[in-house]
Tab-separated table of C-alpha atoms in Angstrom:
chain	number	residue	atom	x	y	z
A	1	MET	CA	19.920	-34.282	-9.250
A	2	LYS	CA	16.841	-32.419	-8.552
A	3	LEU	CA	18.274	-28.868	-6.249
A	4	LYS	CA	16.151	-25.967	-5.241
A	5	VAL	CA	17.284	-22.930	-6.400
A	6	VAL	CA	18.266	-20.544	-3.700
A	7	GLU	CA	18.542	-16.691	-4.865
A	8	PRO	CA	19.887	-14.426	-2.759
A	9	LEU	CA	20.555	-11.043	-4.588
A	10	ARG	CA	17.265	-11.742	-5.922
A	11	ALA	CA	16.020	-8.069	-4.668
A	12	LEU	CA	19.280	-6.389	-6.154
A	13	PHE	CA	19.827	-3.824	-8.981
A	14	LYS	CA	23.538	-4.282	-9.896
A	15	ASP	CA	25.221	-1.183	-8.387
A	16	GLU	CA	23.671	-2.864	-5.225
A	17	VAL	CA	25.554	-6.019	-5.288
A	18	ARG	CA	28.782	-3.499	-5.722
A	19	ARG	CA	27.644	-1.442	-2.592
A	20	VAL	CA	26.715	-4.953	-0.473
A	21	GLY	CA	29.849	-6.483	-1.803
A	22	LYS	CA	32.129	-3.177	-0.670
A	23	SER	CA	30.213	-3.905	2.650
A	24	LEU	CA	31.123	-7.604	3.034
A	25	ASN	CA	34.661	-6.513	2.346
A	26	ILE	CA	35.366	-8.271	-0.992
A	27	ASP	CA	38.064	-7.938	-2.872
A	28	GLY	CA	38.046	-4.367	-5.582
A	29	ALA	CA	39.357	-6.270	-7.606
A	30	ILE	CA	36.834	-8.810	-7.909
A	31	LEU	CA	33.534	-5.959	-7.611
A	32	GLU	CA	35.435	-3.547	-10.171
A	33	ARG	CA	35.893	-6.363	-12.816
A	34	HIS	CA	34.979	-5.435	-16.030
A	35	PRO	CA	31.986	-8.104	-17.560
A	36	PHE	CA	33.976	-11.309	-19.179
A	37	PRO	CA	32.051	-13.125	-21.242
A	38	GLY	CA	30.902	-17.198	-20.444
A	39	PRO	CA	32.543	-18.821	-22.924
A	40	GLY	CA	35.162	-16.674	-21.921
A	41	LEU	CA	38.372	-16.612	-24.555
A	42	GLY	CA	36.991	-19.520	-26.724
A	43	ILE	CA	34.508	-16.156	-28.418
A	44	ARG	CA	37.628	-14.012	-28.603
A	45	ILE	CA	39.482	-16.340	-30.638
A	46	LEU	CA	37.720	-16.152	-33.945
A	47	GLY	CA	37.623	-20.115	-35.613
A	48	ASP	CA	38.536	-23.048	-34.115
A	49	VAL	CA	40.513	-23.172	-30.169
A	50	THR	CA	43.542	-24.260	-29.352
A	51	ALA	CA	45.443	-25.203	-26.309
A	52	GLU	CA	48.565	-22.756	-28.086
A	53	LYS	CA	46.152	-19.910	-29.736
A	54	VAL	CA	44.771	-19.537	-26.180
A	55	ARG	CA	48.754	-18.873	-24.622
A	56	ILE	CA	49.680	-16.199	-27.184
A	57	LEU	CA	45.748	-14.649	-26.743
A	58	GLN	CA	46.423	-14.824	-23.046
A	59	GLU	CA	49.688	-13.374	-23.069
A	60	ALA	CA	48.325	-10.603	-25.219
A	61	ASP	CA	45.207	-10.120	-23.347
A	62	SER	CA	47.259	-9.503	-20.185
A	63	ILE	CA	49.315	-7.159	-21.843
A	64	PHE	CA	46.264	-4.688	-22.900
A	65	ILE	CA	44.299	-5.529	-18.771
A	66	ASN	CA	47.385	-4.570	-17.120
A	67	SER	CA	48.388	-1.416	-18.925
A	68	LEU	CA	44.895	-0.382	-18.685
A	69	LYS	CA	45.274	-1.060	-15.283
A	70	SER	CA	48.722	0.626	-14.819
A	71	SER	CA	47.411	3.992	-16.929
A	72	GLY	CA	44.254	4.572	-15.101
A	73	LEU	CA	42.217	3.659	-17.505
A	74	TYR	CA	40.672	0.733	-16.468
A	75	ASN	CA	37.605	1.981	-14.812
A	76	ASP	CA	36.833	4.064	-17.394
A	77	VAL	CA	35.996	0.898	-19.640
A	78	TRP	CA	32.988	-0.785	-19.255
A	79	GLN	CA	34.682	-3.896	-20.596
A	80	ALA	CA	38.093	-4.458	-22.940
A	81	GLY	CA	39.390	-7.364	-23.974
A	82	VAL	CA	42.063	-8.240	-27.455
A	83	MET	CA	40.238	-10.642	-30.189
A	84	LEU	CA	42.677	-13.145	-31.999
A	85	LEU	CA	41.764	-12.781	-35.766
A	86	PRO	CA	42.154	-15.726	-38.044
A	87	VAL	CA	44.670	-13.270	-40.236
A	88	GLN	CA	48.079	-13.627	-40.771
A	89	SER	CA	49.720	-11.108	-42.277
A	90	VAL	CA	53.891	-10.550	-43.641
A	91	GLY	CA	55.916	-8.612	-40.873
A	92	VAL	CA	59.175	-7.803	-40.467
A	93	MET	CA	61.410	-7.790	-37.701
A	94	GLY	CA	65.036	-6.915	-37.484
A	95	ASP	CA	66.049	-8.592	-40.653
A	96	GLU	CA	63.488	-11.549	-40.692
A	97	ARG	CA	60.322	-11.608	-42.343
A	98	THR	CA	57.648	-12.687	-40.661
A	99	TYR	CA	54.003	-14.273	-41.467
A	100	GLU	CA	52.117	-14.355	-37.877
A	101	ASN	CA	48.502	-13.535	-36.730
A	102	ALA	CA	47.293	-10.326	-35.899
A	103	VAL	CA	44.760	-9.023	-33.107
A	104	ALA	CA	42.143	-6.839	-32.765
A	105	LEU	CA	42.067	-4.780	-29.487
A	106	ARG	CA	38.589	-3.723	-28.615
A	107	ALA	CA	37.834	-1.571	-25.446
A	108	VAL	CA	34.254	-0.306	-25.196
A	109	SER	CA	32.421	2.684	-22.537
A	110	SER	CA	28.787	1.604	-21.811
A	111	THR	CA	26.021	1.949	-18.612
A	112	ASP	CA	24.644	-1.200	-19.415
A	113	GLY	CA	25.876	-3.372	-22.189
A	114	MET	CA	23.111	-2.591	-24.026
A	115	THR	CA	24.668	0.153	-26.520
A	116	ALA	CA	28.209	0.904	-25.653
A	117	ASP	CA	30.401	3.031	-27.967
A	118	TRP	CA	34.327	2.622	-28.393
A	119	CYS	CA	36.506	4.282	-26.269
A	120	HIS	CA	39.153	7.428	-27.200
A	121	LEU	CA	42.023	5.361	-25.686
A	122	PRO	CA	44.567	7.741	-25.830
A	123	TYR	CA	47.540	7.495	-29.252
A	124	GLU	CA	50.656	6.902	-27.041
A	125	PHE	CA	48.684	4.377	-24.923
A	126	LEU	CA	47.784	2.294	-27.754
A	127	ALA	CA	51.283	2.267	-28.970
A	128	LYS	CA	52.869	1.780	-26.043
A	129	VAL	CA	50.509	-1.374	-26.331
A	130	SER	CA	50.744	-2.291	-29.730
A	131	ASN	CA	55.021	-2.178	-29.351
A	132	ASP	CA	54.739	-4.698	-25.909
A	133	ILE	CA	52.036	-7.080	-27.514
A	134	ILE	CA	53.987	-7.443	-31.247
A	135	ASN	CA	57.621	-7.131	-29.379
A	136	ARG	CA	57.024	-9.764	-26.470
A	137	VAL	CA	54.092	-12.195	-27.915
A	138	LYS	CA	55.342	-14.546	-30.271
A	139	GLY	CA	53.134	-15.407	-32.703
A	140	ILE	CA	51.657	-11.976	-33.098
A	141	ASN	CA	52.707	-9.265	-35.397
A	142	ARG	CA	50.197	-7.118	-36.334
A	143	VAL	CA	47.786	-5.198	-33.978
A	144	THR	CA	44.468	-3.174	-34.405
A	145	TYR	CA	41.792	-1.298	-32.590
A	146	ASP	CA	38.241	-1.996	-33.146
A	147	ILE	CA	36.347	1.440	-33.896
A	148	SER	CA	32.745	0.388	-33.949
A	149	SER	CA	30.096	1.218	-31.787
A	150	LYS	CA	27.264	-1.474	-30.466
A	151	PRO	CA	24.613	-1.036	-32.677
A	152	PRO	CA	25.607	-1.811	-35.525
A	153	ALA	CA	28.502	-3.940	-33.917
A	154	THR	CA	28.804	-6.027	-30.993
A	155	ILE	CA	30.818	-5.796	-28.087
A	156	GLU	CA	32.570	-9.393	-29.147
A	157	TRP	CA	33.174	-10.903	-32.427
A	158	GLU	CA	31.592	-14.075	-31.967
B	1	MET	CA	3.968	-12.633	-3.102
B	2	PHE	CA	7.248	-9.945	-1.394
B	3	ILE	CA	10.678	-10.941	-1.768
B	4	PHE	CA	11.771	-11.396	1.451
B	5	ALA	CA	9.856	-13.091	4.017
B	6	VAL	CA	10.396	-11.010	7.148
B	7	MET	CA	8.360	-8.030	5.753
B	8	GLN	CA	10.151	-4.775	6.144
B	9	GLU	CA	9.388	-0.928	5.586
B	10	MET	CA	8.747	-0.168	1.964
B	11	ILE	CA	7.029	1.219	-0.752
B	12	LEU	CA	4.950	-0.546	-3.181
B	13	ILE	CA	5.250	0.459	-6.406
B	14	LEU	CA	2.611	-0.310	-9.471
B	15	ASP	CA	3.508	-1.164	-12.378
B	16	PHE	CA	1.765	-0.102	-15.707
B	17	GLY	CA	4.454	-0.428	-18.608
B	18	SER	CA	5.839	2.075	-18.343
B	19	GLN	CA	9.959	1.980	-19.669
B	20	TYR	CA	10.604	4.238	-16.430
B	21	THR	CA	9.048	1.892	-13.377
B	22	GLN	CA	12.739	0.780	-12.920
B	23	LEU	CA	13.847	3.956	-12.414
B	24	ILE	CA	11.494	5.067	-9.911
B	25	ALA	CA	12.602	1.988	-8.042
B	26	ARG	CA	16.325	2.411	-8.444
B	27	ARG	CA	15.716	5.973	-7.021
B	28	LEU	CA	13.771	4.795	-4.117
B	29	ARG	CA	16.933	2.275	-3.134
B	30	GLU	CA	19.195	5.565	-3.786
B	31	LEU	CA	17.169	6.861	-0.715
B	32	ASN	CA	18.068	3.937	1.263
B	33	THR	CA	14.272	3.057	0.758
B	34	TYR	CA	12.741	-0.628	-0.034
B	35	CYS	CA	10.452	-1.017	-2.884
B	36	GLU	CA	9.166	-3.586	-5.264
B	37	ILE	CA	7.296	-3.403	-8.534
B	38	HIS	CA	4.690	-5.558	-8.601
B	39	PRO	CA	2.232	-6.012	-11.922
B	40	TRP	CA	-1.166	-3.120	-11.232
B	41	ASN	CA	-3.575	-6.369	-12.026
B	42	LYS	CA	-1.874	-8.364	-9.249
B	43	ILE	CA	-1.833	-6.068	-6.701
B	44	PRO	CA	-0.023	-7.805	-3.322
B	45	ASP	CA	-1.806	-7.491	0.377
B	46	ILE	CA	-1.478	-4.496	1.350
B	47	THR	CA	-0.071	-4.519	4.798
B	48	SER	CA	1.439	-2.315	7.808
B	49	ASP	CA	4.986	-2.527	6.431
B	50	ILE	CA	3.337	-0.935	3.326
B	51	LYS	CA	4.368	3.466	3.829
B	52	GLY	CA	3.349	4.659	0.469
B	53	VAL	CA	2.306	3.274	-3.314
B	54	ILE	CA	3.671	4.463	-6.233
B	55	LEU	CA	1.176	4.027	-10.066
B	56	SER	CA	4.148	4.585	-13.052
B	57	GLY	CA	3.789	5.312	-16.258
B	58	SER	CA	2.074	3.351	-19.476
B	59	PRO	CA	2.308	3.023	-22.918
B	60	PHE	CA	-1.758	2.916	-22.380
B	61	SER	CA	-3.907	6.516	-22.997
B	62	THR	CA	-6.511	6.188	-19.864
B	63	ARG	CA	-9.165	6.505	-22.740
B	64	ASP	CA	-8.233	3.334	-24.438
B	65	GLU	CA	-10.433	0.673	-23.530
B	66	SER	CA	-7.517	-1.910	-22.911
B	67	ALA	CA	-6.141	0.343	-20.723
B	68	PRO	CA	-5.579	-0.978	-17.024
B	69	LYS	CA	-8.309	-0.429	-14.547
B	70	PRO	CA	-6.231	-1.006	-10.853
B	71	ASP	CA	-8.838	-1.200	-8.244
B	72	LEU	CA	-7.058	0.890	-5.629
B	73	SER	CA	-10.324	1.120	-3.083
B	74	ASN	CA	-7.309	-0.610	-0.424
B	75	ILE	CA	-5.057	2.280	-1.165
B	76	LYS	CA	-6.239	5.621	-2.088
B	77	GLY	CA	-7.254	7.747	0.934
B	78	LYS	CA	-5.878	4.841	2.815
B	79	LEU	CA	-2.031	5.320	2.611
B	80	PRO	CA	0.237	7.896	0.936
B	81	LEU	CA	-0.211	7.365	-3.239
B	82	LEU	CA	1.779	9.121	-5.864
B	83	GLY	CA	0.273	8.905	-9.532
B	84	VAL	CA	3.121	9.599	-11.781
B	85	CYS	CA	2.141	10.351	-15.700
B	86	PHE	CA	-0.671	7.243	-16.174
B	87	GLY	CA	-0.576	6.729	-12.968
B	88	ALA	CA	-2.000	10.792	-12.395
B	89	GLN	CA	-3.956	10.878	-15.423
B	90	TYR	CA	-6.031	7.775	-14.411
B	91	MET	CA	-6.779	9.274	-10.697
B	92	ALA	CA	-8.019	12.321	-12.902
B	93	GLN	CA	-10.292	10.787	-15.119
B	94	ASN	CA	-11.376	7.774	-12.428
B	95	TYR	CA	-12.610	10.039	-9.357
B	96	GLY	CA	-14.615	13.299	-11.791
B	97	GLY	CA	-11.939	14.601	-13.894
B	98	GLU	CA	-11.404	14.349	-17.175
B	99	VAL	CA	-8.341	13.447	-19.747
B	100	SER	CA	-8.016	14.103	-23.621
B	101	PRO	CA	-5.238	14.422	-25.935
B	102	SER	CA	-3.118	17.467	-25.844
B	103	LYS	CA	-3.452	20.001	-28.522
B	104	ILE	CA	-0.038	20.398	-28.005
B	105	ARG	CA	2.080	16.537	-27.076
B	106	GLU	CA	5.041	17.106	-24.947
B	107	TYR	CA	7.518	15.127	-24.955
B	108	GLY	CA	11.209	15.186	-23.484
B	109	ARG	CA	11.420	18.714	-21.857
B	110	ALA	CA	9.663	21.032	-20.429
B	111	ASN	CA	9.979	23.705	-17.368
B	112	LEU	CA	7.736	24.884	-14.588
B	113	SER	CA	5.937	27.598	-14.875
B	114	PHE	CA	4.055	27.634	-11.311
B	115	VAL	CA	5.190	26.278	-8.166
B	116	ASP	CA	2.719	26.020	-4.770
B	117	SER	CA	6.243	25.934	-2.529
B	118	SER	CA	3.933	25.747	0.555
B	119	ASN	CA	2.661	22.331	-0.882
B	120	VAL	CA	5.020	19.380	1.400
B	121	LEU	CA	5.619	17.262	-1.931
B	122	MET	CA	7.188	20.445	-3.919
B	123	GLN	CA	9.511	21.451	-1.069
B	124	ASN	CA	13.199	22.250	-2.860
B	125	VAL	CA	11.075	21.677	-6.157
B	126	ASN	CA	11.897	25.079	-8.158
B	127	GLU	CA	9.958	27.050	-10.404
B	128	LYS	CA	11.601	27.641	-13.618
B	129	SER	CA	13.563	23.753	-12.793
B	130	GLN	CA	13.357	21.409	-15.962
B	131	VAL	CA	11.162	18.549	-16.031
B	132	TRP	CA	10.631	15.242	-17.971
B	133	MET	CA	7.413	14.779	-20.033
B	134	SER	CA	6.133	12.047	-22.150
B	135	HIS	CA	2.425	12.051	-23.209
B	136	GLY	CA	-0.032	12.615	-25.624
B	137	ASP	CA	-3.094	12.851	-23.452
B	138	THR	CA	-3.093	16.338	-21.300
B	139	ILE	CA	-5.849	16.118	-18.151
B	140	ALA	CA	-8.464	18.649	-19.071
B	141	SER	CA	-10.062	18.978	-15.537
B	142	VAL	CA	-10.604	17.934	-12.350
B	143	PRO	CA	-12.885	17.653	-9.550
B	144	ASP	CA	-12.650	20.946	-6.976
B	145	HIS	CA	-10.727	19.326	-3.952
B	146	TYR	CA	-7.840	18.911	-6.280
B	147	LYS	CA	-5.300	21.497	-5.555
B	148	VAL	CA	-2.794	22.001	-8.314
B	149	ILE	CA	0.236	21.942	-6.986
B	150	CYS	CA	2.245	22.643	-10.400
B	151	SER	CA	2.141	24.234	-14.368
B	152	THR	CA	4.160	24.572	-17.047
B	153	GLU	CA	3.710	26.617	-19.872
B	154	ASP	CA	1.595	24.172	-22.051
B	155	VAL	CA	0.033	22.074	-19.163
B	156	ASN	CA	-2.155	23.665	-16.242
B	157	PHE	CA	-2.071	20.400	-14.015
B	158	ALA	CA	1.135	19.053	-14.006
B	159	GLY	CA	0.854	18.055	-10.791
B	160	TYR	CA	-1.999	17.805	-8.201
B	161	HIS	CA	-2.611	17.368	-4.647
B	162	ILE	CA	-6.310	15.812	-3.383
B	163	GLN	CA	-7.157	17.902	-0.677
B	164	GLY	CA	-8.003	15.737	2.565
B	165	GLU	CA	-5.357	12.837	1.062
B	166	GLU	CA	-2.384	12.326	1.085
B	167	THR	CA	-2.724	11.797	-2.784
B	168	TYR	CA	-0.734	13.551	-5.540
B	169	GLY	CA	-0.590	13.143	-9.784
B	170	ILE	CA	2.178	14.606	-11.549
B	171	GLN	CA	2.514	14.866	-14.672
B	172	PHE	CA	6.116	14.627	-15.434
B	173	HIS	CA	8.808	11.903	-14.735
B	174	PRO	CA	10.352	13.389	-11.663
B	175	GLU	CA	12.584	9.338	-11.875
B	176	VAL	CA	14.691	10.465	-14.851
B	177	TYR	CA	17.637	12.311	-14.505
B	178	HIS	CA	16.234	15.208	-16.791
B	179	SER	CA	13.753	16.463	-14.563
B	180	THR	CA	16.317	18.080	-12.467
B	181	ASP	CA	14.151	18.721	-8.895
B	182	GLY	CA	12.461	14.900	-9.456
B	183	ALA	CA	15.000	13.202	-6.886
B	184	ASN	CA	13.274	15.938	-4.292
B	185	LEU	CA	10.337	15.217	-4.809
B	186	LEU	CA	10.659	11.524	-4.484
B	187	LYS	CA	12.028	12.592	-1.813
B	188	ASN	CA	9.770	14.558	-0.509
B	189	PHE	CA	7.020	11.890	-0.693
B	190	VAL	CA	8.724	9.058	0.918
B	191	VAL	CA	10.321	10.563	3.457
B	192	ASP	CA	7.729	13.932	4.569
B	193	ILE	CA	4.545	12.291	3.407
B	194	CYS	CA	5.434	7.971	3.813
B	195	LYS	CA	7.713	8.815	6.636
B	196	CYS	CA	9.698	6.033	5.536
B	197	ASP	CA	13.342	5.928	8.126
B	198	GLN	CA	15.738	5.084	4.798
B	199	SER	CA	17.221	2.504	6.681
B	200	TRP	CA	17.616	0.297	3.967
B	201	THR	CA	21.260	0.196	3.669
B	202	PRO	CA	24.099	-2.675	2.647
B	203	LYS	CA	24.386	-3.375	5.898
B	204	ALA	CA	20.814	-4.094	7.009
B	205	PHE	CA	20.069	-5.614	3.316
B	206	VAL	CA	23.180	-8.262	4.144
B	207	GLU	CA	21.721	-8.494	8.384
B	208	THR	CA	18.298	-9.474	6.988
B	209	THR	CA	19.272	-11.746	4.237
B	210	VAL	CA	21.583	-13.896	6.281
B	211	ALA	CA	19.162	-14.045	8.998
B	212	GLU	CA	16.677	-15.382	6.166
B	213	LEU	CA	18.731	-17.737	4.436
B	214	LYS	CA	19.669	-19.462	7.938
B	215	GLU	CA	16.355	-19.806	8.749
B	216	LYS	CA	15.710	-20.965	5.485
B	217	LEU	CA	18.665	-23.445	5.406
B	218	GLY	CA	19.056	-24.601	8.037
B	219	ASN	CA	21.802	-27.405	8.133
B	220	ASP	CA	21.169	-28.229	4.279
B	221	LYS	CA	24.043	-28.235	1.908
B	222	VAL	CA	23.526	-25.902	-0.976
B	223	ILE	CA	26.021	-25.838	-4.200
B	224	LEU	CA	27.346	-22.631	-5.580
B	225	GLY	CA	29.072	-22.114	-9.135
B	226	LEU	CA	31.655	-19.208	-8.930
B	227	SER	CA	32.664	-17.627	-12.413
B	228	GLY	CA	34.900	-14.542	-10.809
B	229	GLY	CA	32.307	-12.500	-11.212
B	230	VAL	CA	30.112	-9.601	-9.031
B	231	ASP	CA	27.297	-11.336	-8.605
B	232	SER	CA	28.402	-15.382	-8.115
B	233	SER	CA	30.957	-13.518	-5.714
B	234	VAL	CA	28.728	-11.673	-3.688
B	235	ALA	CA	25.812	-14.100	-3.497
B	236	ALA	CA	29.006	-16.406	-1.998
B	237	VAL	CA	30.167	-14.673	0.847
B	238	LEU	CA	26.697	-14.077	1.426
B	239	LEU	CA	25.655	-17.411	1.436
B	240	HIS	CA	29.113	-18.553	3.714
B	241	LYS	CA	27.634	-15.976	6.230
B	242	ALA	CA	24.440	-17.327	6.892
B	243	ILE	CA	25.681	-21.358	6.412
B	244	GLY	CA	29.539	-21.593	6.342
B	245	THR	CA	31.628	-24.500	5.282
B	246	ASN	CA	27.710	-26.224	4.026
B	247	LEU	CA	28.146	-23.867	1.019
B	248	HIS	CA	30.348	-25.590	-1.210
B	249	CYS	CA	31.906	-23.598	-3.974
B	250	ILE	CA	32.564	-25.183	-7.466
B	251	PHE	CA	34.955	-22.817	-9.675
B	252	VAL	CA	35.746	-24.529	-12.839
B	253	ASP	CA	38.691	-23.828	-14.902
B	254	ASN	CA	37.645	-24.038	-18.555
B	255	GLY	CA	40.921	-23.554	-20.171
B	256	LEU	CA	39.368	-20.421	-21.813
B	257	LEU	CA	40.193	-18.024	-18.855
B	258	ARG	CA	42.359	-14.850	-19.022
B	259	LYS	CA	46.205	-15.374	-17.998
B	260	ASN	CA	46.888	-17.011	-13.867
B	261	GLU	CA	43.297	-16.033	-13.655
B	262	PHE	CA	41.896	-19.290	-12.115
B	263	GLU	CA	44.934	-19.586	-9.638
B	264	ASP	CA	44.173	-15.906	-8.737
B	265	VAL	CA	40.535	-15.646	-8.395
B	266	LEU	CA	40.614	-18.489	-6.528
B	267	ASN	CA	43.102	-17.731	-4.024
B	268	SER	CA	41.683	-14.745	-3.480
B	269	TYR	CA	38.265	-16.928	-2.794
B	270	LYS	CA	39.881	-19.315	-0.458
B	271	GLY	CA	41.282	-15.865	1.118
B	272	MET	CA	37.544	-14.886	2.087
B	273	GLY	CA	37.381	-18.613	3.588
B	274	LEU	CA	34.783	-19.533	0.910
B	275	ASN	CA	34.890	-24.120	0.658
B	276	VAL	CA	35.633	-23.662	-2.783
B	277	LYS	CA	37.156	-26.531	-5.110
B	278	GLY	CA	38.609	-25.431	-7.603
B	279	VAL	CA	38.173	-27.836	-10.889
B	280	ASN	CA	40.873	-28.093	-13.896
B	281	ALA	CA	38.585	-29.291	-16.886
B	282	LYS	CA	41.091	-27.918	-19.616
B	283	ASP	CA	41.110	-30.736	-21.744
B	284	LYS	CA	37.797	-31.851	-21.998
B	285	PHE	CA	36.401	-28.171	-23.497
B	286	TYR	CA	39.564	-28.527	-25.653
B	287	LYS	CA	38.883	-31.724	-27.153
B	288	ALA	CA	35.281	-30.614	-27.056
B	289	LEU	CA	36.651	-27.904	-29.294
B	290	GLU	CA	38.664	-29.463	-31.276
B	291	GLY	CA	38.066	-27.964	-35.621
B	292	GLU	CA	35.199	-26.327	-34.730
B	293	LYS	CA	34.754	-22.963	-36.375
B	294	ASP	CA	31.367	-22.287	-36.347
B	295	PRO	CA	30.443	-19.507	-33.660
B	296	GLU	CA	26.602	-20.946	-32.873
B	297	LEU	CA	28.381	-24.341	-32.155
B	298	LYS	CA	31.527	-23.719	-30.491
B	299	ARG	CA	29.254	-21.843	-27.326
B	300	LYS	CA	27.261	-24.597	-27.357
B	301	ALA	CA	30.112	-27.093	-26.888
B	302	ILE	CA	31.235	-24.622	-24.272
B	303	GLY	CA	27.489	-24.260	-22.500
B	304	ARG	CA	27.781	-28.084	-22.540
B	305	VAL	CA	31.072	-29.370	-20.969
B	306	PHE	CA	30.504	-26.752	-18.613
B	307	ASP	CA	26.853	-28.357	-17.701
B	308	GLU	CA	28.453	-32.007	-17.792
B	309	VAL	CA	31.666	-30.962	-15.457
B	310	PHE	CA	29.333	-29.122	-12.986
B	311	ASP	CA	26.619	-31.978	-12.888
B	312	GLU	CA	29.780	-34.266	-12.122
B	313	GLU	CA	31.563	-32.431	-9.194
B	314	SER	CA	27.816	-31.624	-7.898
B	315	LYS	CA	27.605	-35.253	-7.162
B	316	LEU	CA	30.567	-35.739	-4.978
B	317	VAL	CA	28.592	-33.080	-2.006
B	318	GLU	CA	26.608	-35.908	-0.998
B	319	ASN	CA	22.791	-35.078	0.338
B	320	ALA	CA	23.070	-31.232	-1.021
B	321	LYS	CA	19.672	-29.503	-1.171
B	322	TRP	CA	20.229	-26.360	-2.814
B	323	LEU	CA	22.049	-24.869	-5.934
B	324	GLY	CA	22.650	-21.217	-5.405
B	325	GLN	CA	22.246	-18.297	-8.116
B	326	GLY	CA	23.363	-14.844	-8.553
B	327	THR	CA	20.203	-13.907	-10.140
B	328	ILE	CA	19.730	-10.241	-9.234
B	329	TYR	CA	16.165	-8.027	-9.771
B	330	PRO	CA	16.271	-6.856	-13.196
B	331	ASP	CA	15.889	-10.692	-14.090
B	332	VAL	CA	13.237	-11.561	-11.340
B	333	ILE	CA	10.363	-8.288	-12.180
B	334	GLU	CA	7.546	-9.789	-13.843
B	335	SER	CA	6.279	-7.451	-16.834
B	336	VAL	CA	3.433	-6.332	-16.748
B	337	PHE	CA	2.929	-7.847	-20.714
B	338	GLY	CA	4.231	-11.228	-19.369
B	339	TYR	CA	7.967	-12.713	-19.952
B	340	GLY	CA	9.357	-12.490	-22.774
B	341	ARG	CA	7.454	-9.900	-24.319
B	342	SER	CA	9.124	-6.183	-24.335
B	343	PHE	CA	7.501	-3.346	-23.570
B	344	ARG	CA	9.894	-2.019	-26.430
B	345	ASN	CA	6.975	-3.318	-28.592
B	346	TYR	CA	4.990	-0.662	-27.682
B	347	LYS	CA	4.629	3.067	-28.456
B	348	ILE	CA	5.321	4.958	-25.562
B	349	SER	CA	3.249	7.550	-25.442
B	350	SER	CA	3.676	7.773	-21.334
């Protein structure tokens, strides 16, 4: 199918796109949304992807993002997410030994995505997110925080 | 070619490859003034809508054999003209002055030691204010009718005004934030010298763009892929304002979105009145990804399945003529060095 291309934002810089969006009364939740990679959670699940892994990651990610929003930290962060690692480790929950997945939280500050630094989120905040994820998401028993800047690391893990 | 078919008041920025050229454009846009960046060797027709011209800096030295030699015959003396760094040096050297290697090279911070506060360009630019320099050459002499309007300790000709013309040269970079009064200088040029009316606002952009889209698209159908992100959403709303339900949006659930994102975003699009179809293609994506561990192959598989799903859905829209995209200006600006060759490969000397 041969289609001609029409690009109504060709004249605008990114911050101008947001200003135009605002004047069009577009929902702030869309305009202030963090950048999100095209392949989505597919590249935040390290290794092979299954529907079950997507479900686990969605739960953990939603706890992290909603906590950022409710703590008023969301707009100070350029991009945030959770990585589901292909690593299992031993834990103990109640009287039972567990052997479940580890995740890494990632939150970076940046102005253009070309360079980025990890966000110095408050310890109390990280402690609460870690606790919430481990208690509520079955399949995760360990939470880590990624403290690498870009460069040399990248924002995403894959 | 200009971006808008219907012309509007604008400043033309001629780019000589400086790392800061886009910053000049952004500072002007912040003054609600429309501007476009064009390569120095492809100067567009100078129409009456062009209120002034700015020459950018450059990684070249004006003394290089291969340095850009723009033809300013339709501009200089006819329109307000501001040369920044290389632009200032070019106009000094080319019209009877001299540019030579600096004894003391200036990179980074400097402070103005003299300001001609009677000059329009220098209003609210304070003596001693910090300016950002980035040059290895310096203007050693200028013709008699060039009047010095500012200096630093090391650079006498930090700024000049050619008498009898609205032509100015500035050695430092007013477009960077580190030049503390740089925004004032640009405002003086744009508002007081070029007489721009600062009417380029989001509202004006929406009006112009919607009118142009109506004219261009008529009764044609347009297909647009939504991602939930800022650019595709704003593009969709603009197109919707212009052509209503002739805009067919497609939002694909690849099974890799955030929790509840597909439903939430789809509902908010529908709430905006968009003609949007949500396509659940989760299983196709999961199947293509089955057992795949290689990051590059995973990305490719996701891209391939997306194209297939989008193609299939597009075919269901009969007689569609256009594909809408959320491309933004930084992707469009034509590089002086040609596409795909970054200025970062060059030594930045201005």
